[in-house]
C-alpha positions as YAML, in Angstrom:
chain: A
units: angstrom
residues:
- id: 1
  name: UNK
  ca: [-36.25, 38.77, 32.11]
- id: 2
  name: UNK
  ca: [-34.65, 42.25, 31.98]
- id: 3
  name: UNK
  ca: [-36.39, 45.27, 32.33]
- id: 4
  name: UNK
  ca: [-36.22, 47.68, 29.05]
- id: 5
  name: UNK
  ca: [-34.43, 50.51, 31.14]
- id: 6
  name: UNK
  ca: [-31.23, 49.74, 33.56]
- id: 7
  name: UNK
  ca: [-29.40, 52.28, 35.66]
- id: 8
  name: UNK
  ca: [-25.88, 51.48, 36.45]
- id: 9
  name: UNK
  ca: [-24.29, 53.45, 39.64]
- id: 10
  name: UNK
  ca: [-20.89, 53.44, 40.17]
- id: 11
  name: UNK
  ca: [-19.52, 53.17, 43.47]
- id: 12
  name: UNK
  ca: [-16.65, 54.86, 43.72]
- id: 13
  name: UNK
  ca: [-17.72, 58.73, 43.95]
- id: 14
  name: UNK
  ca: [-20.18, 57.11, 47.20]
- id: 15
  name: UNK
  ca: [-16.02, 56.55, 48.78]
- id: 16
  name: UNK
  ca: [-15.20, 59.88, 48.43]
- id: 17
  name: UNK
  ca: [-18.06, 61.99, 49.21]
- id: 18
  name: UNK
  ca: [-20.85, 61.91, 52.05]
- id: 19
  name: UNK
  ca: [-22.57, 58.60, 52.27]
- id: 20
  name: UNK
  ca: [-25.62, 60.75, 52.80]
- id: 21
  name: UNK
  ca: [-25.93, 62.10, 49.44]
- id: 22
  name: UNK
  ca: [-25.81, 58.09, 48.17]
- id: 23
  name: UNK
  ca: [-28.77, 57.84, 50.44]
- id: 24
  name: UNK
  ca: [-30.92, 61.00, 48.71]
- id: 25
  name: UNK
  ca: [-29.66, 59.77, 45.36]
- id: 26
  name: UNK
  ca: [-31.53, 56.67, 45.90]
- id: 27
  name: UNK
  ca: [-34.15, 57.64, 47.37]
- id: 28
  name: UNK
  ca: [-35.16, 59.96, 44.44]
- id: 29
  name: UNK
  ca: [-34.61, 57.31, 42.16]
- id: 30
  name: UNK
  ca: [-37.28, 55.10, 43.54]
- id: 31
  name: UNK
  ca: [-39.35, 57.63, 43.33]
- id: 32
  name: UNK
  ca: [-38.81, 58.86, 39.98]
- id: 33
  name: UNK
  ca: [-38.49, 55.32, 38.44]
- id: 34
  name: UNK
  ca: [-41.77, 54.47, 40.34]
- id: 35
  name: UNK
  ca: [-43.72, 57.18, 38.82]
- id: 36
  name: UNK
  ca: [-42.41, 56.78, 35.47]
- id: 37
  name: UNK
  ca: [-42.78, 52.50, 35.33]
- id: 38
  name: UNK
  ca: [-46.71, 53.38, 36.30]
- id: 39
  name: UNK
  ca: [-46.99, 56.03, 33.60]
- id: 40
  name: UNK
  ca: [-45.43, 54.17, 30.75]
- id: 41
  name: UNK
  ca: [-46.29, 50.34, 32.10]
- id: 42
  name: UNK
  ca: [-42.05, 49.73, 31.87]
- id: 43
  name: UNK
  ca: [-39.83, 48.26, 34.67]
- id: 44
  name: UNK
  ca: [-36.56, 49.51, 35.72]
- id: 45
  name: UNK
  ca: [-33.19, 47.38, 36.76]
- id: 46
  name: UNK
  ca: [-30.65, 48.89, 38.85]
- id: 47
  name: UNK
  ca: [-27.13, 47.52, 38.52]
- id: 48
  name: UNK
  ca: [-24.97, 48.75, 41.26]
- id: 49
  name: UNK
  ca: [-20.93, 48.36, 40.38]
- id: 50
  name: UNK
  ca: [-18.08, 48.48, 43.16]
- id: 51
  name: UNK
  ca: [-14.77, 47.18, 43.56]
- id: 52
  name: UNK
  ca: [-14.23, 44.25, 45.48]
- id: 53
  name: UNK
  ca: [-10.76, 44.56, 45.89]
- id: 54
  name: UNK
  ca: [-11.94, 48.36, 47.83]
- id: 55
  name: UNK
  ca: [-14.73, 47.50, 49.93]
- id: 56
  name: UNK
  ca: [-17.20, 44.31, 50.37]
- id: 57
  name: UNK
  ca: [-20.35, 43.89, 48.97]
- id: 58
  name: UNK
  ca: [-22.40, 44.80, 52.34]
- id: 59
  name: UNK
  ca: [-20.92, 48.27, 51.86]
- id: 60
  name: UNK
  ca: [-23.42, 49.46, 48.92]
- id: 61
  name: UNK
  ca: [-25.53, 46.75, 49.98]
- id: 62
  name: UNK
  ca: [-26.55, 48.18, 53.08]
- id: 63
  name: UNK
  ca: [-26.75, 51.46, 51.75]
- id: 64
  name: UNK
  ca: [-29.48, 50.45, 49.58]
- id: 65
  name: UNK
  ca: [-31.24, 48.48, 51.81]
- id: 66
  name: UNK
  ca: [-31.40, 51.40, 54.05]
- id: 67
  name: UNK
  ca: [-33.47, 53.47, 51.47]
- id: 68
  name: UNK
  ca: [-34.77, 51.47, 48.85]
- id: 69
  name: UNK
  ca: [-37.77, 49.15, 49.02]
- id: 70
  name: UNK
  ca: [-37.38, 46.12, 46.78]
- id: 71
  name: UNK
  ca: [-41.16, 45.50, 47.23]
- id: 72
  name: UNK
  ca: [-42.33, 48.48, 45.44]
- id: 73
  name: UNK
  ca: [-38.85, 49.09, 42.97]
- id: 74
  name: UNK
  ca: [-39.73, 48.38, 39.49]
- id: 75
  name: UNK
  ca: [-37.70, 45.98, 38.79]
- id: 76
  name: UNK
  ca: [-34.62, 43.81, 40.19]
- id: 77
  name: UNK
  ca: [-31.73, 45.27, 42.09]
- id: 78
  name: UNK
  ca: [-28.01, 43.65, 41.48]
- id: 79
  name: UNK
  ca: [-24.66, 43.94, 43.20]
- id: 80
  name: UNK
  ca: [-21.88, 43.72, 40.54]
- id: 81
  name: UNK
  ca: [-17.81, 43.05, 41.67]
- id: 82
  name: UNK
  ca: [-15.91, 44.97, 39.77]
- id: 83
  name: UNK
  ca: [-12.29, 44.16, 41.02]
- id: 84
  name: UNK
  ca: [-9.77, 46.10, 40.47]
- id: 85
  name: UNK
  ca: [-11.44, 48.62, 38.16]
- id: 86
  name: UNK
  ca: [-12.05, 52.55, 39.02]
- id: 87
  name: UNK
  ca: [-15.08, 54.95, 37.44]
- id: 88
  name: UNK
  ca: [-15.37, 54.57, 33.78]
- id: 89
  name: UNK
  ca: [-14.00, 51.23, 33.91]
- id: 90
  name: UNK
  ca: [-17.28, 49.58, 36.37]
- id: 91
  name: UNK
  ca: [-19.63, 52.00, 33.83]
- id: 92
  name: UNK
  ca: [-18.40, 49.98, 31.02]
- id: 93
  name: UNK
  ca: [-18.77, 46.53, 32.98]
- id: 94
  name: UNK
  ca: [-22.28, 47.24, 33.50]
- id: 95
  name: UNK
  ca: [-22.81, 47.78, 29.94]
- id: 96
  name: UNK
  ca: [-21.40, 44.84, 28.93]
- id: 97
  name: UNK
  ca: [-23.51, 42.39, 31.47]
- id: 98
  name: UNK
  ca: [-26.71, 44.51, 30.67]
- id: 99
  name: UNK
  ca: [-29.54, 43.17, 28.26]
- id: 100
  name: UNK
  ca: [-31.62, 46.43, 28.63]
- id: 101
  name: UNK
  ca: [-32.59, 48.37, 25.84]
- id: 102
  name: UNK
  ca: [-31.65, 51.67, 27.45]
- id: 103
  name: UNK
  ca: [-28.85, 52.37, 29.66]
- id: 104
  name: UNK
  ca: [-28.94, 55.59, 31.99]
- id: 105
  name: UNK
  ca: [-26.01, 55.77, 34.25]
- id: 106
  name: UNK
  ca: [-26.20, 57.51, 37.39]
- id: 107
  name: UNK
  ca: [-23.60, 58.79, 39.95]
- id: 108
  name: UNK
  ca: [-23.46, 57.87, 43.71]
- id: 109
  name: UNK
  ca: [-22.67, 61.39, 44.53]
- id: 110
  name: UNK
  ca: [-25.37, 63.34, 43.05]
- id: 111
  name: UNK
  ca: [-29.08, 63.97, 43.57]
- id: 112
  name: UNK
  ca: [-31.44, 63.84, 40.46]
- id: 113
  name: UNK
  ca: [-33.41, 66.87, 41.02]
- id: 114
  name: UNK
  ca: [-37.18, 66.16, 40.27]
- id: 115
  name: UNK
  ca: [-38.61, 66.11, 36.61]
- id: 116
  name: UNK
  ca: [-34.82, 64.66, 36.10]
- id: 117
  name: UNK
  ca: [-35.73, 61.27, 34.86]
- id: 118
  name: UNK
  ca: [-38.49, 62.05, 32.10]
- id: 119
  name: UNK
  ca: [-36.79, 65.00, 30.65]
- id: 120
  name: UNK
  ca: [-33.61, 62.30, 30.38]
- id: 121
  name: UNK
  ca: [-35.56, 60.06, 28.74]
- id: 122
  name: UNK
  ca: [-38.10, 61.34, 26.67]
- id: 123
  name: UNK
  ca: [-36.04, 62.69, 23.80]
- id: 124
  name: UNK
  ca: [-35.36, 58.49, 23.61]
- id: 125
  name: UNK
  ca: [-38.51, 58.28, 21.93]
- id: 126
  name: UNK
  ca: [-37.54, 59.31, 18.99]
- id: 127
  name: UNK
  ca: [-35.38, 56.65, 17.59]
- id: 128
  name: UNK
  ca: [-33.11, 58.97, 16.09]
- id: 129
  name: UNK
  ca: [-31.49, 59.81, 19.14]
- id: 130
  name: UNK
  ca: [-28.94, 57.63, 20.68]
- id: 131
  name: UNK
  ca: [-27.63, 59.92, 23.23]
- id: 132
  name: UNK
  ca: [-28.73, 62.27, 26.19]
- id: 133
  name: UNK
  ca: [-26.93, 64.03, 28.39]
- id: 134
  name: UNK
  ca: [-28.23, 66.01, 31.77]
- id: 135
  name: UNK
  ca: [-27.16, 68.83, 33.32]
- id: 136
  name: UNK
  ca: [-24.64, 69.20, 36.57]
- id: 137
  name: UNK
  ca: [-25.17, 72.07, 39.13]
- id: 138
  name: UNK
  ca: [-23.33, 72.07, 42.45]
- id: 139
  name: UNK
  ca: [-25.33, 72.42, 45.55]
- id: 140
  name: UNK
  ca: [-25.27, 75.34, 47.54]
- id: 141
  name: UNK
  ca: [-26.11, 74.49, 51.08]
- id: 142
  name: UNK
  ca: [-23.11, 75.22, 52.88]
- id: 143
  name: UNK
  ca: [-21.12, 78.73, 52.41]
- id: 144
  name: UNK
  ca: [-17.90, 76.84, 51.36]
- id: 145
  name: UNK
  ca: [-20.64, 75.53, 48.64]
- id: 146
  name: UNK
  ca: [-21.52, 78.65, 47.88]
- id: 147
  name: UNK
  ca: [-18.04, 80.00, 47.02]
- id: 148
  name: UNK
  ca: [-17.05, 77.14, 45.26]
- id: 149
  name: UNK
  ca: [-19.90, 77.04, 43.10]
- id: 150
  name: UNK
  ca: [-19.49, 80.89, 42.03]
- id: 151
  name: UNK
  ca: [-16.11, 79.26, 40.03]
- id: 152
  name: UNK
  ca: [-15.70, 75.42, 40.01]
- id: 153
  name: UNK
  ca: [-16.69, 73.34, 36.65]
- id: 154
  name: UNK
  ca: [-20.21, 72.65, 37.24]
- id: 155
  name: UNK
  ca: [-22.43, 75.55, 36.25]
- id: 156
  name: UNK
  ca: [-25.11, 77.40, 37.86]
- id: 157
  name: UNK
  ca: [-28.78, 75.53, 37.84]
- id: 158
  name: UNK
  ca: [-31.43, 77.95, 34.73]
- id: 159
  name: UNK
  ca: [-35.00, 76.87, 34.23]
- id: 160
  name: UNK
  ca: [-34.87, 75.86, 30.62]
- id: 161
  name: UNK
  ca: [-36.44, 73.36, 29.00]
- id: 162
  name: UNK
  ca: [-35.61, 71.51, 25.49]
- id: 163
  name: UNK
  ca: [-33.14, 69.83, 23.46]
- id: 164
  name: UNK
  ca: [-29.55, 70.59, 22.11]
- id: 165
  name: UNK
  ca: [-26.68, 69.44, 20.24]
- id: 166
  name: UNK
  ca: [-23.75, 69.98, 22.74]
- id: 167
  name: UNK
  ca: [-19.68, 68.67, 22.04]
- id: 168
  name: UNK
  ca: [-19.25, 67.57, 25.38]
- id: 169
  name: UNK
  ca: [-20.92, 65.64, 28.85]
- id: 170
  name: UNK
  ca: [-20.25, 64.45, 32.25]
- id: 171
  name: UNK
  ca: [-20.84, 60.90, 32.54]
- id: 172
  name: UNK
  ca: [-23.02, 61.23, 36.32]
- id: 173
  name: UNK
  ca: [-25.89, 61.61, 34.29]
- id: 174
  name: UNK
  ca: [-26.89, 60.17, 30.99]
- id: 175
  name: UNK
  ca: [-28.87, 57.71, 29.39]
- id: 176
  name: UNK
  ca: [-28.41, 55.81, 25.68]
- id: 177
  name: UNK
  ca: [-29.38, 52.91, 23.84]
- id: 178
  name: UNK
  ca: [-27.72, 49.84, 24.87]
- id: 179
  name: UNK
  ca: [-25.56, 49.34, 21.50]
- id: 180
  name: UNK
  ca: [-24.69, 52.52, 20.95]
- id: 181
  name: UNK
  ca: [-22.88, 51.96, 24.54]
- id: 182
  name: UNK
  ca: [-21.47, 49.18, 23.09]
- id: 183
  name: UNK
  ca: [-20.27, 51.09, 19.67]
- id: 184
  name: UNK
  ca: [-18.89, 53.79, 22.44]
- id: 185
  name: UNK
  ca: [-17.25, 52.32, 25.35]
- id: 186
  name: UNK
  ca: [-15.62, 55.04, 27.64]
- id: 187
  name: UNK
  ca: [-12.21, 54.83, 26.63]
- id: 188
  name: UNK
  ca: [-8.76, 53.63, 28.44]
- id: 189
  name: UNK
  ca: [-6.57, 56.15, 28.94]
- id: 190
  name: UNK
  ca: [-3.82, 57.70, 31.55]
- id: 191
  name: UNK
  ca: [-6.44, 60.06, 33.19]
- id: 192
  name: UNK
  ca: [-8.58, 60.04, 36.25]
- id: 193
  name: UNK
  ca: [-11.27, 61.78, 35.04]
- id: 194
  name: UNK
  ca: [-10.81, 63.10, 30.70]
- id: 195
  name: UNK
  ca: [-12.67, 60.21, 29.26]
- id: 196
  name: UNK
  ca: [-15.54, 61.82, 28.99]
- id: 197
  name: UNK
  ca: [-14.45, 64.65, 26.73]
- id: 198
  name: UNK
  ca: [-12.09, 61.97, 24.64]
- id: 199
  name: UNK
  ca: [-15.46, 60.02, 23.96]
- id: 200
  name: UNK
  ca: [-17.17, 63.01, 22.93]
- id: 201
  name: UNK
  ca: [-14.90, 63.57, 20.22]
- id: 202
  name: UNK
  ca: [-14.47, 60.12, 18.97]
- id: 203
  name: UNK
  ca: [-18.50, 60.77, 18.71]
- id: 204
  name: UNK
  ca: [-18.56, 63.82, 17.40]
- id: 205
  name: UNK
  ca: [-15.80, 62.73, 14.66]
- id: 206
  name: UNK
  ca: [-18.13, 59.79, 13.74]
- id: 207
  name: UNK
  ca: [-20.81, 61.67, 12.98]
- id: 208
  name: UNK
  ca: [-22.84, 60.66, 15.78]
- id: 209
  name: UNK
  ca: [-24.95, 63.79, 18.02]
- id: 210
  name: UNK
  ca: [-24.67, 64.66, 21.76]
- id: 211
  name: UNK
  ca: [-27.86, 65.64, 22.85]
- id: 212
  name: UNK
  ca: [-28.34, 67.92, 26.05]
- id: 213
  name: UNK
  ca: [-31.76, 67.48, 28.13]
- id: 214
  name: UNK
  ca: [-31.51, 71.05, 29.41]
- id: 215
  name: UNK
  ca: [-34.57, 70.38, 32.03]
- id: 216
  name: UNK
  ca: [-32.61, 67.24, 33.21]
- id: 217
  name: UNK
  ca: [-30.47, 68.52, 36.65]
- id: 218
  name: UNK
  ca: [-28.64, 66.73, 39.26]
- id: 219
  name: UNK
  ca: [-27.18, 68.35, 42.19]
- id: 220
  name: UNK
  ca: [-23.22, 67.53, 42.69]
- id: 221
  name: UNK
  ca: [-20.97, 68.32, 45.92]
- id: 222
  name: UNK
  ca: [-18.19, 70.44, 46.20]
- id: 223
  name: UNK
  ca: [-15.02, 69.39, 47.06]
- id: 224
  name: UNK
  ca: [-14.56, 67.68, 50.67]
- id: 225
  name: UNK
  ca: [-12.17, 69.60, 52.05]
- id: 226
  name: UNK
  ca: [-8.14, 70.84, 51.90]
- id: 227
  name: UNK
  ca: [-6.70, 67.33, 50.42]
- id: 228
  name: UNK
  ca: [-9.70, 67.08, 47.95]
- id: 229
  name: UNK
  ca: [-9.71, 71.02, 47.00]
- id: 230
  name: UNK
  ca: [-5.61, 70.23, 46.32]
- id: 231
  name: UNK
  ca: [-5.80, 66.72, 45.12]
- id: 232
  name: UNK
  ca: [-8.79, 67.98, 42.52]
- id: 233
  name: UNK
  ca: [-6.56, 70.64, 41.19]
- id: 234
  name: UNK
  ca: [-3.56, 68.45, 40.98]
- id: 235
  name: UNK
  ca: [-5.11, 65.46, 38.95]
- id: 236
  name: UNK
  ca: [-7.37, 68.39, 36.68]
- id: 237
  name: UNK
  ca: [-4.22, 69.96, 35.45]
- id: 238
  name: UNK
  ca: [-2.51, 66.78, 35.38]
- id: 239
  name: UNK
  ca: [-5.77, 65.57, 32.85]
- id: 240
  name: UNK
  ca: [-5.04, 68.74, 30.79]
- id: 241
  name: UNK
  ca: [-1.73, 68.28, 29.92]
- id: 242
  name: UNK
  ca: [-2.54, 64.58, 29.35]
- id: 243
  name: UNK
  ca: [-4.95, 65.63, 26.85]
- id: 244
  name: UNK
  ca: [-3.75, 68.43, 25.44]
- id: 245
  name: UNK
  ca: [-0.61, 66.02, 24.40]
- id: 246
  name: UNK
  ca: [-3.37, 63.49, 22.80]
- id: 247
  name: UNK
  ca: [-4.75, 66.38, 20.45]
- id: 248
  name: UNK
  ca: [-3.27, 67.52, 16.83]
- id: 249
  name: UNK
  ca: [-0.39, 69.92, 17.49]
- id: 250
  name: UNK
  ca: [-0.06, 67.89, 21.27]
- id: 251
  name: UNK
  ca: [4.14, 69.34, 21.30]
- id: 252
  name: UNK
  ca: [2.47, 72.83, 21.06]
- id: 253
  name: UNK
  ca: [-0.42, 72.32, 23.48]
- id: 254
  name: UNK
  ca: [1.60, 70.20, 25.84]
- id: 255
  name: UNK
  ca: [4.33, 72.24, 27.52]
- id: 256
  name: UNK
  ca: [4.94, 74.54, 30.21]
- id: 257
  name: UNK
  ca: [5.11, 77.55, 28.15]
- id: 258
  name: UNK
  ca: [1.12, 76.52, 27.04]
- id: 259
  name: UNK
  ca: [0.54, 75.78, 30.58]
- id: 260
  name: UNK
  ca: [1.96, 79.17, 31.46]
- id: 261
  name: UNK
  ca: [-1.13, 80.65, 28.91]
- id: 262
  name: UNK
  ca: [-3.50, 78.13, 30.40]
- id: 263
  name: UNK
  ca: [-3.01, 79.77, 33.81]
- id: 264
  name: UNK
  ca: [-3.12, 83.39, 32.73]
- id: 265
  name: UNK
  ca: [-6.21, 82.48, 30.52]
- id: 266
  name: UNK
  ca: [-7.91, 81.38, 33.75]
- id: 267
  name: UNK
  ca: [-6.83, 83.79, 35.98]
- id: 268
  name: UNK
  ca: [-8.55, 86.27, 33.15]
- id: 269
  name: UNK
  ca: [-11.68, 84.64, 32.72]
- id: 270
  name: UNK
  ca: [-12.23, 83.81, 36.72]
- id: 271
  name: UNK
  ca: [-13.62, 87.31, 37.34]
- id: 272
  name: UNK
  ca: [-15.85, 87.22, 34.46]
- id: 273
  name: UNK
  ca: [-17.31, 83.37, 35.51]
- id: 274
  name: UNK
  ca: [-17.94, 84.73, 38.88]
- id: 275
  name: UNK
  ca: [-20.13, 87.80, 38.33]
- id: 276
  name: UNK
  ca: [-21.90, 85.72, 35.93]
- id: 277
  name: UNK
  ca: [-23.19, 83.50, 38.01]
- id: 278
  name: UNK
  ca: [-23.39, 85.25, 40.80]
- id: 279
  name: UNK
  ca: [-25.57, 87.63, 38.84]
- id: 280
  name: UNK
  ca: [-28.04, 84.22, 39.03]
- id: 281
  name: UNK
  ca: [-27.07, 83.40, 42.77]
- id: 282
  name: UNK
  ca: [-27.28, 86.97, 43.98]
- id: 283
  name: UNK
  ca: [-24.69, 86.02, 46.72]
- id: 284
  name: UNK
  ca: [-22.96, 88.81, 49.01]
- id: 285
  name: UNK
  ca: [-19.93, 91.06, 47.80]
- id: 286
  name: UNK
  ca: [-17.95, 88.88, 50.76]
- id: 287
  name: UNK
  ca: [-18.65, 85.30, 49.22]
- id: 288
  name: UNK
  ca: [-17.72, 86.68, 45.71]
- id: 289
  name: UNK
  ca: [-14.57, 88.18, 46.80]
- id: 290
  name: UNK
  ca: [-13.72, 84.27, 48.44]
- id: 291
  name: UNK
  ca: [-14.80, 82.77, 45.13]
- id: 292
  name: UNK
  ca: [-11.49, 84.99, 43.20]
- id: 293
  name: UNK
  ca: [-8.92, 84.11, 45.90]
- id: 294
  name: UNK
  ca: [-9.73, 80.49, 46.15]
- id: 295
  name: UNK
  ca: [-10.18, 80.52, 42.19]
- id: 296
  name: UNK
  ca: [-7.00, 82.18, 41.39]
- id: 297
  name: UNK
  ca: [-5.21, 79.34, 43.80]
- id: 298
  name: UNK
  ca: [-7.45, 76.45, 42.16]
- id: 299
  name: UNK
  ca: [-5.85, 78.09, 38.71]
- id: 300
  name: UNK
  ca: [-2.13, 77.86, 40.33]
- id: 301
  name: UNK
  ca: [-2.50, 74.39, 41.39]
- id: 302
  name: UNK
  ca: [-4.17, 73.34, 38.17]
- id: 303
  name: UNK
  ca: [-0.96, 74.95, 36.36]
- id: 304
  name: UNK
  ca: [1.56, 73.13, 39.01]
- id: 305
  name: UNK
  ca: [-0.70, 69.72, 37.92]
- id: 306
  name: UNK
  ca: [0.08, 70.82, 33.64]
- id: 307
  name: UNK
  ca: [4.11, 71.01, 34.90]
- id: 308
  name: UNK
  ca: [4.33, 67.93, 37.39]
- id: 309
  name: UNK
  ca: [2.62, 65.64, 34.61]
- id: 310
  name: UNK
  ca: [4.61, 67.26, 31.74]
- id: 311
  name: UNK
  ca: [7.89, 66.55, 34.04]
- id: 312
  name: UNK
  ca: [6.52, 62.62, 35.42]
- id: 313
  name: UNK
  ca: [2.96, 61.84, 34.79]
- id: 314
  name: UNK
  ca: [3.34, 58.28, 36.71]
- id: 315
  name: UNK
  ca: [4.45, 59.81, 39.47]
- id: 316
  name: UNK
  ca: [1.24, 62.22, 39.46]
- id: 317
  name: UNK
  ca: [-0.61, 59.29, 39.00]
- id: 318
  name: UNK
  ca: [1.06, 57.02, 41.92]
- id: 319
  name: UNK
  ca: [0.52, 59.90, 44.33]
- id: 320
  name: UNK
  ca: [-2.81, 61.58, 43.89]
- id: 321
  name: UNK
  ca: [-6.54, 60.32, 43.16]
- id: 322
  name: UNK
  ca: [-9.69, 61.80, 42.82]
...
C-alpha cells in the first residue's frame, strides 16, 4: 500500500552539482520524515527518478544506500527509469506512477534546512490549499558562494514565519495534493529551466493560489565553476527571450532592442540587489565590489543568451545545458 505522502527527487541536478550535497539532502530527509511519520502516525515513500539512457540505476542507488537506512525510513524507497527525459519531465513521471495523497518534490542539489518539512506541509491541513511552495537561499560556505549569492536568483535566507499568496516558485521544493499535480503538469516547452514560471501563470489564470511557506528553506549551490557560471547565463537569457516571445505583446518583448532594456535594467538594479542583501550578510566592502563585476558580466551574457536565441534558438539549445 502507498504511503499518504511521496517525495519525488529528480536526478539530474545530483549530475551537475557535488554528489555530496545529494548525500546531506538525504540524510536530512530521513530525519525530518522520521520525526514527522512518529508525530502524525503517517509513512513516507520516496520515489527517486533518473534517466536511464544518462547513467544506470546503481548510480542513485548507491548514493542512497550510502546514507539512508531502509530499516528505520518510513516507508518504501523506489528507483524509477526515466529514459530519455530531463528535470520537469521525470517530476511529472513520478506524479503520474504515484498513488499518494500528497506529493512534495525535492531537489538532489539542495539541503532542506531543519523545520523545512512541517512548515511545507502544515498549511496542507487545511483542505483549501492545494499548493505550497518553500523558499531557496544559496549557501554561503565558500567566498565564490559568498559573492555569488550577494546577486544570483536565489535570495538571501530571513527568519519569518507564515503563509502567503506569491505568483511564482521554484520547483526544488514544494509539496501539493496529488490531483491537483495531475490538473497541473509542468508544462512542455523549448526551455531548460521557465516551466516553472509558465505553470504559475496557467495557475494563477485559473484561479487557483500559490502559497509560500516562508519558514520552509533549502540551501542551493552556486554555480560550479567557469562553463557553469557561462553556460547558466547563456541558457537564462536564452529562457527569457523564449518566454518573453510566449507572453501578450511577445514581437515587443522579444527582440534585441527589449533585450538591449533588459540588460540596462539589470545593470541598474545590480547595485541596489547587492547592498540589500549584503545589508543581511554583512560581508566585506571587497566581496561586494566582486559581486558588481561578476554581476554586470552575468547581465552581458544573459543579454548575448536574449540575441543568440532571438537569432537560432535550436542552436542555443544543441550547444548549451544546464
Amino acid at each position: 500500500m502507498s504511503a499518504p505522502f511521496e517525495f519525488i527527487l529528480e536526478w539530474e541536478n545530483a549530475l551537475l552539482s557535488d554528489v555530496d550535497r545529494a548525500r546531506a539532502m538525504l540524510r536530512e530527509l530521513q530525519q525530518q520524515a522520521r520525526t514527522y511519520a512518529d508525530a502524525e502516525k503517517t509513512s513516507f515513500d520516496l520515489r527517486v527518478m533518473y534517466d536511464s539512457d544518462e547513467i544506470d540505476v546503481s548510480v542513485p542507488q548507491s548514493v542512497v544506500d550510502e546514507t539512508i537506512d531502509r530499516d528505520i525510513w518510513p516507508g518504501e524507497v523506489r528507483f524509477v527509469a526515466a529514459p530519455g527525459l530531463e528535470y520537469y519531465e521525470q517530476k511529472n513521471l513520478g506524479v503520474e506512477q504515484s498513488e499518494a495523497s500528497i506529493i512534495i518534490f525535492i531537489d538532489s542539489d539542495v539541503i532542506p534546512q531543519p523545520g523545512w518539512l512541517a512548515a511545507l506541509l502544515s498549511p496542507l491541513d487545511d483542505h483549501s490549499v492545494k499548493f505550497v511552495c518553500g523558499n531557496t537561499y544559496q549557501a554561503t560556505d565558500t567566498e565564490f558562494d559568498k559573492i555569488s549569492a550577494l546577486f544570483w536568483k536565489f535570495d538571501v535566507k530571513c527568519e519569518e514565519s507564515g503563509l502567503d499568496e506569491v505568483k511564482a516558485f521554484y520547483a526544488n521544493n514544494l509539496a501539493m495534493r496529488r490531483e491537483h499535480a495531475l490538473k497541473y503538469p509542468f508544462p512542455r516547452q523549448p526551455t531548460f529551466r521557465n516551466q516553472c514560471s509558465k505553470l504559475a501563470r496557467t495557475m494563477l489564470e485559473n484561479g487557483e493560489c500559490i502559497y509560500n511557506a516562508r519558514d520552509a528553506w533549502v540551501s542551493h549551490p552556486p554555480v560550479s565553476g567557469v562553463s557553469h557560471f557561462f553556460q547558466q547565463a547563456i541558457c537564462q537569457g536564452h529562457d527569457s527571450l523564449i518566454s518573453n516571445r510566449q507572453r501578450a505583446n511577445g514581437l515587443v518583448r522579444a527582440n534585441p532592442l527589449a533585450s538591449a532594456f533588459r540588460l540596462v535594467r539589470g545593470l541598474v538594479q545590480a547595485p541596489t540587489r547587492i547592498l540589500r542583501r549584503n545589508a543581511k550578510l554583512g560581508l566585506g566592502g571587497l566581496t561586494v565590489l566582486k559581486a558588481l563585476l561578476l554581476s554586470f558580466v552575468y547581465q552581458l551574457l544573459l543579454f548575448v543568451g536574449e540575441v543568440m536565441a532571438f537569432v537560432s534558438p535550436k542552436f542555443v539549445r544543441k550547444r548549451f545545458n544546464v
